[in-house]
Amino acid sequence: QQPVQSPQAVILREGEDAVINCSSSKALYSVHWYRQKHGEAPVFLMILLKGGEQKGHDKISASFNEKKQQSSLYLTASQLSYSGTYFCGTEMAGGSYIPTFGRGTSLIVHP
Amino acid sequence: EAGVAQSPRYKIIEKRQSVAFWCNPISGHATLYWYQQILGQGPKLLIQFQNNGVVDDSQLPKDRFSAERLKGVDSTLKIQPAKLEDSAVYLCASSLPRGSDTQYFGPGTRLTVL
C-alpha cells in the first residue's frame, strides 16, 4: 500500500520553514525519509520506528504518529541545498520489512 | 567505505531487445533491493533479497524480468524482452539485515527503450 505524500510541491525562499507529510491507510512499523536530487540516487535522511518518537539532525527533523499512521518531515530555516525531491518509505506493522515509497514531494528553495 | 556500485550507468535499447544490469552492494550488507523509478515517481520495489534468497518479488513482472543473487553478494537484473514502458531508472540498494534499516542506494542505471 503506497503511502500518500503531501504537498506534491513546495517553493520556498531561503530561511523559510516547510513541512512534508506522509500518511498510510495501514498500521506502520517504520517510516524512512530520503532526499533525491535531480539525476542522483536517493540519500537517507532518517528512520523513525513505531513509538511516536521524533528524530532530527541539523535543521531537519521528523515525527511519527503511530495512531494516525502518519509522519511529518520538518525543514527549518531552509537552505539552498535542501532543494530536491523528498520521499517517505514505509514498512507495515507485522510485515517482513518490505519498503513502499510515496510519489515524492518536490522542494525548491530560492535565494 | 565503498558505496553500492551499479553498471552500466546508461543503456539505450530497442523494444524486444534484452538488457542486464549489475549491482555490487556494500560489503557485509545481506539485504539487496532492486527498484524501478519512472520519471516523476517514487522508487517501486521489484525484488528484495536476503543473502541469496528472495524475500519479496510480488511486483516483479516475471514474464519478462528476472533477477538473481548468486553467492549472496552481487546481483543481476535482466529484462527480456524490453517494452517501451520499461524506460526508467533502475536503482539497486543494500542494507544490513536487522529488520528495518537504512538503505544505501547506488547511482542507478538509466534505461531508455526506443
mmCIF file of N, CA, C and O in Angstrom, chain A residues 6-96:
data_model
loop_
_atom_site.group_PDB
_atom_site.id
_atom_site.type_symbol
_atom_site.label_atom_id
_atom_site.label_comp_id
_atom_site.label_asym_id
_atom_site.label_seq_id
_atom_site.Cartn_x
_atom_site.Cartn_y
_atom_site.Cartn_z
ATOM 1 N N SER A 6 2.075 14.672 0.966
ATOM 2 C CA SER A 6 1.528 16.000 0.676
ATOM 3 C C SER A 6 2.421 17.056 1.311
ATOM 4 O O SER A 6 3.034 16.816 2.353
ATOM 5 N N PRO A 7 2.538 18.227 0.690
ATOM 6 C CA PRO A 7 2.007 18.541 -0.635
ATOM 7 C C PRO A 7 2.852 17.889 -1.737
ATOM 8 O O PRO A 7 3.858 17.264 -1.446
ATOM 9 N N GLN A 8 2.438 18.046 -2.972
ATOM 10 C CA GLN A 8 3.211 17.497 -4.097
ATOM 11 C C GLN A 8 4.443 18.332 -4.356
ATOM 12 O O GLN A 8 5.469 17.812 -4.798
ATOM 13 N N ALA A 9 4.324 19.642 -4.104
ATOM 14 C CA ALA A 9 5.446 20.538 -4.355
ATOM 15 C C ALA A 9 5.423 21.706 -3.382
ATOM 16 O O ALA A 9 4.360 22.126 -2.926
ATOM 17 N N VAL A 10 6.613 22.181 -3.035
ATOM 18 C CA VAL A 10 6.765 23.325 -2.145
ATOM 19 C C VAL A 10 7.829 24.240 -2.730
ATOM 20 O O VAL A 10 8.904 23.765 -3.120
ATOM 21 N N ILE A 11 7.523 25.531 -2.768
ATOM 22 C CA ILE A 11 8.512 26.522 -3.214
ATOM 23 C C ILE A 11 8.742 27.493 -2.067
ATOM 24 O O ILE A 11 7.797 28.063 -1.537
ATOM 25 N N LEU A 12 9.996 27.640 -1.704
ATOM 26 C CA LEU A 12 10.341 28.465 -0.538
ATOM 27 C C LEU A 12 11.434 29.453 -0.890
ATOM 28 O O LEU A 12 12.162 29.278 -1.868
ATOM 29 N N ARG A 13 11.592 30.424 -0.011
ATOM 30 C CA ARG A 13 12.773 31.277 -0.046
ATOM 31 C C ARG A 13 13.708 30.782 1.054
ATOM 32 O O ARG A 13 13.266 30.219 2.076
ATOM 33 N N GLU A 14 14.980 30.979 0.836
ATOM 34 C CA GLU A 14 15.968 30.604 1.835
ATOM 35 C C GLU A 14 15.572 31.148 3.205
ATOM 36 O O GLU A 14 15.150 32.296 3.319
ATOM 37 N N GLY A 15 15.666 30.301 4.228
ATOM 38 C CA GLY A 15 15.337 30.745 5.578
ATOM 39 C C GLY A 15 13.927 30.421 6.016
ATOM 40 O O GLY A 15 13.627 30.484 7.213
ATOM 41 N N GLU A 16 13.066 30.055 5.069
ATOM 42 C CA GLU A 16 11.684 29.724 5.425
ATOM 43 C C GLU A 16 11.587 28.264 5.856
ATOM 44 O O GLU A 16 12.485 27.458 5.618
ATOM 45 N N ASP A 17 10.472 27.937 6.516
ATOM 46 C CA ASP A 17 10.252 26.585 7.017
ATOM 47 C C ASP A 17 9.289 25.829 6.107
ATOM 48 O O ASP A 17 8.479 26.440 5.387
ATOM 49 N N ALA A 18 9.367 24.492 6.162
ATOM 50 C CA ALA A 18 8.454 23.662 5.374
ATOM 51 C C ALA A 18 8.123 22.399 6.151
ATOM 52 O O ALA A 18 8.920 21.934 6.978
ATOM 53 N N VAL A 19 6.940 21.855 5.867
ATOM 54 C CA VAL A 19 6.510 20.582 6.451
ATOM 55 C C VAL A 19 6.020 19.677 5.324
ATOM 56 O O VAL A 19 5.223 20.111 4.476
ATOM 57 N N ILE A 20 6.497 18.455 5.311
ATOM 58 C CA ILE A 20 6.067 17.465 4.327
ATOM 59 C C ILE A 20 5.436 16.311 5.091
ATOM 60 O O ILE A 20 5.996 15.827 6.068
ATOM 61 N N ASN A 21 4.270 15.890 4.630
ATOM 62 C CA ASN A 21 3.531 14.849 5.325
ATOM 63 C C ASN A 21 3.494 13.547 4.541
ATOM 64 O O ASN A 21 3.531 13.536 3.313
ATOM 65 N N CYS A 22 3.401 12.454 5.298
ATOM 66 C CA CYS A 22 3.354 11.119 4.715
ATOM 67 C C CYS A 22 2.337 10.310 5.505
ATOM 68 O O CYS A 22 2.468 10.198 6.724
ATOM 69 N N SER A 23 1.321 9.789 4.840
ATOM 70 C CA SER A 23 0.299 9.060 5.579
ATOM 71 C C SER A 23 0.003 7.724 4.923
ATOM 72 O O SER A 23 0.148 7.552 3.710
ATOM 73 N N SER A 24 -0.445 6.789 5.750
ATOM 74 C CA SER A 24 -0.732 5.437 5.291
ATOM 75 C C SER A 24 -2.103 5.008 5.779
ATOM 76 O O SER A 24 -2.569 5.466 6.825
ATOM 77 N N SER A 25 -2.734 4.123 5.023
ATOM 78 C CA SER A 25 -4.035 3.600 5.445
ATOM 79 C C SER A 25 -3.868 2.352 6.308
ATOM 80 O O SER A 25 -4.835 1.830 6.842
ATOM 81 N N LYS A 26 -2.640 1.877 6.424
ATOM 82 C CA LYS A 26 -2.364 0.663 7.199
ATOM 83 C C LYS A 26 -1.446 0.993 8.368
ATOM 84 O O LYS A 26 -0.711 1.980 8.339
ATOM 85 N N ALA A 27 -1.462 0.145 9.376
ATOM 86 C CA ALA A 27 -0.591 0.335 10.540
ATOM 87 C C ALA A 27 0.864 0.210 10.117
ATOM 88 O O ALA A 27 1.229 -0.681 9.357
ATOM 89 N N LEU A 28 1.662 1.139 10.606
ATOM 90 C CA LEU A 28 3.065 1.208 10.201
ATOM 91 C C LEU A 28 3.997 0.712 11.280
ATOM 92 O O LEU A 28 3.745 0.895 12.474
ATOM 93 N N TYR A 29 5.105 0.117 10.845
ATOM 94 C CA TYR A 29 6.194 -0.225 11.750
ATOM 95 C C TYR A 29 7.273 0.842 11.716
ATOM 96 O O TYR A 29 7.843 1.191 12.740
ATOM 97 N N SER A 30 7.544 1.339 10.529
ATOM 98 C CA SER A 30 8.595 2.344 10.423
ATOM 99 C C SER A 30 8.334 3.272 9.246
ATOM 100 O O SER A 30 7.592 2.944 8.318
ATOM 101 N N VAL A 31 8.960 4.434 9.321
ATOM 102 C CA VAL A 31 8.938 5.403 8.227
ATOM 103 C C VAL A 31 10.373 5.850 7.976
ATOM 104 O O VAL A 31 11.101 6.193 8.900
ATOM 105 N N HIS A 32 10.766 5.810 6.700
ATOM 106 C CA HIS A 32 12.092 6.280 6.298
ATOM 107 C C HIS A 32 11.905 7.546 5.475
ATOM 108 O O HIS A 32 10.952 7.649 4.700
ATOM 109 N N TRP A 33 12.819 8.473 5.611
ATOM 110 C CA TRP A 33 12.799 9.673 4.773
ATOM 111 C C TRP A 33 14.094 9.753 3.958
ATOM 112 O O TRP A 33 15.189 9.555 4.490
ATOM 113 N N TYR A 34 13.930 10.058 2.668
ATOM 114 C CA TYR A 34 15.054 10.172 1.748
ATOM 115 C C TYR A 34 14.912 11.464 0.963
ATOM 116 O O TYR A 34 13.801 11.944 0.732
ATOM 117 N N ARG A 35 16.039 12.004 0.534
ATOM 118 C CA ARG A 35 16.055 13.150 -0.369
ATOM 119 C C ARG A 35 16.785 12.746 -1.645
ATOM 120 O O ARG A 35 17.855 12.121 -1.582
ATOM 121 N N GLN A 36 16.214 13.117 -2.763
ATOM 122 C CA GLN A 36 16.825 12.795 -4.060
ATOM 123 C C GLN A 36 16.989 14.062 -4.876
ATOM 124 O O GLN A 36 16.003 14.758 -5.139
ATOM 125 N N LYS A 37 18.212 14.345 -5.257
ATOM 126 C CA LYS A 37 18.455 15.485 -6.145
ATOM 127 C C LYS A 37 18.393 14.987 -7.587
ATOM 128 O O LYS A 37 18.607 13.805 -7.862
ATOM 129 N N HIS A 38 18.110 15.915 -8.469
ATOM 130 C CA HIS A 38 17.882 15.560 -9.869
ATOM 131 C C HIS A 38 19.047 14.771 -10.444
ATOM 132 O O HIS A 38 20.196 15.186 -10.365
ATOM 133 N N GLY A 39 18.740 13.599 -10.990
ATOM 134 C CA GLY A 39 19.761 12.780 -11.629
ATOM 135 C C GLY A 39 20.626 11.991 -10.670
ATOM 136 O O GLY A 39 21.585 11.344 -11.100
ATOM 137 N N GLU A 40 20.298 12.038 -9.373
ATOM 138 C CA GLU A 40 21.108 11.322 -8.393
ATOM 139 C C GLU A 40 20.262 10.266 -7.677
ATOM 140 O O GLU A 40 19.044 10.239 -7.776
ATOM 141 N N ALA A 41 20.926 9.394 -6.924
ATOM 142 C CA ALA A 41 20.219 8.372 -6.157
ATOM 143 C C ALA A 41 19.648 8.978 -4.877
ATOM 144 O O ALA A 41 20.152 9.982 -4.377
ATOM 145 N N PRO A 42 18.601 8.391 -4.335
ATOM 146 C CA PRO A 42 18.063 8.853 -3.047
ATOM 147 C C PRO A 42 19.113 8.717 -1.946
ATOM 148 O O PRO A 42 19.879 7.760 -1.916
ATOM 149 N N VAL A 43 19.109 9.688 -1.046
ATOM 150 C CA VAL A 43 20.037 9.680 0.086
ATOM 151 C C VAL A 43 19.237 9.644 1.378
ATOM 152 O O VAL A 43 18.292 10.419 1.554
ATOM 153 N N PHE A 44 19.624 8.741 2.258
ATOM 154 C CA PHE A 44 18.919 8.557 3.515
ATOM 155 C C PHE A 44 19.008 9.799 4.393
ATOM 156 O O PHE A 44 20.064 10.400 4.539
ATOM 157 N N LEU A 45 17.870 10.180 5.001
ATOM 158 C CA LEU A 45 17.837 11.275 5.961
ATOM 159 C C LEU A 45 17.667 10.743 7.376
ATOM 160 O O LEU A 45 18.461 11.033 8.264
ATOM 161 N N MET A 46 16.593 9.992 7.592
ATOM 162 C CA MET A 46 16.359 9.422 8.917
ATOM 163 C C MET A 46 15.296 8.344 8.866
ATOM 164 O O MET A 46 14.543 8.239 7.903
ATOM 165 N N ILE A 47 15.263 7.548 9.919
ATOM 166 C CA ILE A 47 14.276 6.490 10.053
ATOM 167 C C ILE A 47 13.584 6.646 11.391
ATOM 168 O O ILE A 47 14.221 6.996 12.393
ATOM 169 N N LEU A 48 12.287 6.446 11.413
ATOM 170 C CA LEU A 48 11.523 6.508 12.653
ATOM 171 C C LEU A 48 10.783 5.198 12.830
ATOM 172 O O LEU A 48 10.134 4.712 11.914
ATOM 173 N N LEU A 49 10.916 4.641 14.023
ATOM 174 C CA LEU A 49 10.230 3.396 14.332
ATOM 175 C C LEU A 49 8.989 3.690 15.154
ATOM 176 O O LEU A 49 8.897 4.727 15.806
ATOM 177 N N LYS A 50 8.036 2.778 15.156
ATOM 178 C CA LYS A 50 6.784 2.997 15.882
ATOM 179 C C LYS A 50 7.096 3.255 17.352
ATOM 180 O O LYS A 50 8.020 2.666 17.922
ATOM 181 N N GLY A 51 6.325 4.199 17.911
ATOM 182 C CA GLY A 51 6.595 4.639 19.270
ATOM 183 C C GLY A 51 6.433 6.133 19.374
ATOM 184 O O GLY A 51 6.552 6.708 20.450
ATOM 185 N N GLY A 52 6.129 6.802 18.247
ATOM 186 C CA GLY A 52 5.869 8.230 18.263
ATOM 187 C C GLY A 52 7.082 9.083 18.498
ATOM 188 O O GLY A 52 6.980 10.229 18.898
ATOM 189 N N GLU A 53 8.274 8.559 18.228
ATOM 190 C CA GLU A 53 9.469 9.344 18.519
ATOM 191 C C GLU A 53 9.728 10.384 17.446
ATOM 192 O O GLU A 53 9.283 10.276 16.320
ATOM 193 N N GLN A 54 10.428 11.376 17.839
ATOM 194 C CA GLN A 54 10.825 12.422 16.910
ATOM 195 C C GLN A 54 12.348 12.397 16.792
ATOM 196 O O GLN A 54 13.056 12.284 17.779
ATOM 197 N N LYS A 55 12.801 12.494 15.558
ATOM 198 C CA LYS A 55 14.252 12.475 15.346
ATOM 199 C C LYS A 55 14.648 13.691 14.534
ATOM 200 O O LYS A 55 13.829 14.335 13.901
ATOM 201 N N GLY A 56 15.905 13.974 14.541
ATOM 202 C CA GLY A 56 16.361 15.087 13.720
ATOM 203 C C GLY A 56 17.847 15.248 13.756
ATOM 204 O O GLY A 56 18.523 14.703 14.612
ATOM 205 N N HIS A 57 18.342 15.951 12.750
ATOM 206 C CA HIS A 57 19.739 16.345 12.765
ATOM 207 C C HIS A 57 19.835 17.652 12.006
ATOM 208 O O HIS A 57 19.136 17.876 11.029
ATOM 209 N N ASP A 58 20.677 18.523 12.501
ATOM 210 C CA ASP A 58 20.805 19.857 11.949
ATOM 211 C C ASP A 58 19.432 20.529 12.023
ATOM 212 O O ASP A 58 18.824 20.564 13.080
ATOM 213 N N LYS A 59 18.912 20.998 10.926
ATOM 214 C CA LYS A 59 17.615 21.704 10.972
ATOM 215 C C LYS A 59 16.525 20.891 10.286
ATOM 216 O O LYS A 59 15.505 21.437 9.888
ATOM 217 N N ILE A 60 16.731 19.585 10.150
ATOM 218 C CA ILE A 60 15.724 18.708 9.586
ATOM 219 C C ILE A 60 15.326 17.704 10.650
ATOM 220 O O ILE A 60 16.178 17.033 11.232
ATOM 221 N N SER A 61 14.045 17.628 10.938
ATOM 222 C CA SER A 61 13.554 16.695 11.949
ATOM 223 C C SER A 61 12.287 16.040 11.441
ATOM 224 O O SER A 61 11.704 16.457 10.440
ATOM 225 N N ALA A 62 11.862 15.001 12.131
ATOM 226 C CA ALA A 62 10.659 14.293 11.704
ATOM 227 C C ALA A 62 9.968 13.705 12.911
ATOM 228 O O ALA A 62 10.601 13.432 13.940
ATOM 229 N N SER A 63 8.672 13.524 12.776
ATOM 230 C CA SER A 63 7.879 12.894 13.816
ATOM 231 C C SER A 63 7.099 11.742 13.212
ATOM 232 O O SER A 63 6.884 11.674 12.000
ATOM 233 N N PHE A 64 6.682 10.824 14.066
ATOM 234 C CA PHE A 64 5.938 9.645 13.615
ATOM 235 C C PHE A 64 4.789 9.445 14.578
ATOM 236 O O PHE A 64 5.005 9.170 15.751
ATOM 237 N N ASN A 65 3.577 9.642 14.093
ATOM 238 C CA ASN A 65 2.380 9.437 14.907
ATOM 239 C C ASN A 65 1.801 8.086 14.543
ATOM 240 O O ASN A 65 1.138 7.925 13.516
ATOM 241 N N GLU A 66 2.059 7.113 15.424
ATOM 242 C CA GLU A 66 1.659 5.737 15.139
ATOM 243 C C GLU A 66 0.137 5.606 15.056
ATOM 244 O O GLU A 66 -0.378 4.896 14.190
ATOM 245 N N LYS A 67 -0.570 6.320 15.923
ATOM 246 C CA LYS A 67 -2.036 6.207 15.940
ATOM 247 C C LYS A 67 -2.652 6.740 14.653
ATOM 248 O O LYS A 67 -3.612 6.186 14.133
ATOM 249 N N LYS A 68 -2.102 7.831 14.160
ATOM 250 C CA LYS A 68 -2.626 8.431 12.931
ATOM 251 C C LYS A 68 -1.997 7.822 11.696
ATOM 252 O O LYS A 68 -2.370 8.153 10.571
ATOM 253 N N GLN A 69 -1.026 6.948 11.886
ATOM 254 C CA GLN A 69 -0.328 6.295 10.771
ATOM 255 C C GLN A 69 0.253 7.329 9.817
ATOM 256 O O GLN A 69 0.054 7.228 8.597
ATOM 257 N N GLN A 70 0.904 8.309 10.388
ATOM 258 C CA GLN A 70 1.496 9.327 9.544
ATOM 259 C C GLN A 70 2.790 9.859 10.128
ATOM 260 O O GLN A 70 3.037 9.757 11.334
ATOM 261 N N SER A 71 3.588 10.404 9.239
ATOM 262 C CA SER A 71 4.845 11.015 9.635
ATOM 263 C C SER A 71 4.953 12.377 8.976
ATOM 264 O O SER A 71 4.395 12.604 7.896
ATOM 265 N N SER A 72 5.641 13.284 9.649
ATOM 266 C CA SER A 72 5.882 14.609 9.083
ATOM 267 C C SER A 72 7.371 14.918 9.133
ATOM 268 O O SER A 72 8.041 14.589 10.108
ATOM 269 N N LEU A 73 7.848 15.526 8.059
ATOM 270 C CA LEU A 73 9.249 15.948 7.973
ATOM 271 C C LEU A 73 9.268 17.469 8.074
ATOM 272 O O LEU A 73 8.541 18.155 7.349
ATOM 273 N N TYR A 74 10.066 17.996 8.990
ATOM 274 C CA TYR A 74 10.133 19.432 9.244
ATOM 275 C C TYR A 74 11.488 19.962 8.784
ATOM 276 O O TYR A 74 12.533 19.476 9.228
ATOM 277 N N LEU A 75 11.453 20.946 7.893
ATOM 278 C CA LEU A 75 12.687 21.587 7.434
ATOM 279 C C LEU A 75 12.653 23.031 7.939
ATOM 280 O O LEU A 75 11.783 23.811 7.546
ATOM 281 N N THR A 76 13.591 23.344 8.806
ATOM 282 C CA THR A 76 13.622 24.652 9.447
ATOM 283 C C THR A 76 14.712 25.515 8.830
ATOM 284 O O THR A 76 15.819 25.037 8.578
ATOM 285 N N ALA A 77 14.373 26.777 8.602
ATOM 286 C CA ALA A 77 15.349 27.724 8.039
ATOM 287 C C ALA A 77 16.016 27.129 6.802
ATOM 288 O O ALA A 77 17.236 26.928 6.768
ATOM 289 N N SER A 78 15.196 26.849 5.796
ATOM 290 C CA SER A 78 15.660 26.135 4.599
ATOM 291 C C SER A 78 16.901 26.750 3.971
ATOM 292 O O SER A 78 17.043 27.967 3.905
ATOM 293 N N GLN A 79 17.762 25.863 3.492
ATOM 294 C CA GLN A 79 18.959 26.282 2.772
ATOM 295 C C GLN A 79 18.810 25.864 1.312
ATOM 296 O O GLN A 79 18.001 24.979 0.990
ATOM 297 N N LEU A 80 19.584 26.484 0.447
ATOM 298 C CA LEU A 80 19.516 26.142 -0.979
ATOM 299 C C LEU A 80 19.775 24.649 -1.191
ATOM 300 O O LEU A 80 19.177 24.029 -2.077
ATOM 301 N N SER A 81 20.630 24.069 -0.371
ATOM 302 C CA SER A 81 20.988 22.654 -0.516
ATOM 303 C C SER A 81 19.837 21.708 -0.172
ATOM 304 O O SER A 81 19.910 20.512 -0.443
ATOM 305 N N TYR A 82 18.772 22.246 0.405
ATOM 306 C CA TYR A 82 17.622 21.393 0.737
ATOM 307 C C TYR A 82 16.773 21.071 -0.500
ATOM 308 O O TYR A 82 15.905 20.206 -0.445
ATOM 309 N N SER A 83 16.999 21.779 -1.574
ATOM 310 C CA SER A 83 16.203 21.540 -2.788
ATOM 311 C C SER A 83 16.350 20.097 -3.249
ATOM 312 O O SER A 83 17.437 19.522 -3.212
ATOM 313 N N GLY A 84 15.251 19.526 -3.687
ATOM 314 C CA GLY A 84 15.252 18.144 -4.152
ATOM 315 C C GLY A 84 13.871 17.554 -3.971
ATOM 316 O O GLY A 84 12.918 18.250 -3.618
ATOM 317 N N THR A 85 13.767 16.259 -4.225
ATOM 318 C CA THR A 85 12.501 15.562 -4.026
ATOM 319 C C THR A 85 12.625 14.691 -2.789
ATOM 320 O O THR A 85 13.575 13.926 -2.657
ATOM 321 N N TYR A 86 11.665 14.830 -1.890
ATOM 322 C CA TYR A 86 11.670 14.088 -0.635
ATOM 323 C C TYR A 86 10.686 12.923 -0.731
ATOM 324 O O TYR A 86 9.530 13.108 -1.101
ATOM 325 N N PHE A 87 11.182 11.746 -0.398
ATOM 326 C CA PHE A 87 10.349 10.549 -0.416
ATOM 327 C C PHE A 87 10.235 9.981 0.989
ATOM 328 O O PHE A 87 11.224 9.947 1.735
ATOM 329 N N CYS A 88 9.036 9.518 1.323
ATOM 330 C CA CYS A 88 8.915 8.711 2.526
ATOM 331 C C CYS A 88 8.761 7.256 2.081
ATOM 332 O O CYS A 88 8.156 6.962 1.061
ATOM 333 N N GLY A 89 9.359 6.385 2.848
ATOM 334 C CA GLY A 89 9.246 4.958 2.609
ATOM 335 C C GLY A 89 8.671 4.338 3.868
ATOM 336 O O GLY A 89 9.110 4.650 4.971
ATOM 337 N N THR A 90 7.676 3.493 3.719
ATOM 338 C CA THR A 90 7.022 2.925 4.897
ATOM 339 C C THR A 90 7.113 1.411 4.895
ATOM 340 O O THR A 90 7.212 0.776 3.839
ATOM 341 N N GLU A 91 7.110 0.861 6.090
ATOM 342 C CA GLU A 91 7.042 -0.585 6.273
ATOM 343 C C GLU A 91 5.863 -0.885 7.180
ATOM 344 O O GLU A 91 5.687 -0.218 8.199
ATOM 345 N N MET A 92 5.082 -1.882 6.781
ATOM 346 C CA MET A 92 3.848 -2.191 7.509
ATOM 347 C C MET A 92 4.155 -2.925 8.810
ATOM 348 O O MET A 92 5.089 -3.735 8.869
ATOM 349 N N ALA A 93 3.339 -2.653 9.824
ATOM 350 C CA ALA A 93 3.452 -3.394 11.074
ATOM 351 C C ALA A 93 3.116 -4.861 10.803
ATOM 352 O O ALA A 93 2.184 -5.157 10.049
ATOM 353 N N GLY A 94 3.895 -5.744 11.405
ATOM 354 C CA GLY A 94 3.645 -7.168 11.224
ATOM 355 C C GLY A 94 4.116 -7.697 9.899
ATOM 356 O O GLY A 94 3.891 -8.862 9.571
ATOM 357 N N GLY A 95 4.746 -6.842 9.104
ATOM 358 C CA GLY A 95 5.222 -7.260 7.787
ATOM 359 C C GLY A 95 6.634 -7.793 7.836
ATOM 360 O O GLY A 95 7.205 -7.969 8.899
ATOM 361 N N SER A 96 7.180 -8.007 6.696
ATOM 362 C CA SER A 96 8.533 -8.544 6.623
ATOM 363 C C SER A 96 9.505 -7.496 6.104
ATOM 364 O O SER A 96 10.363 -7.782 5.299
#
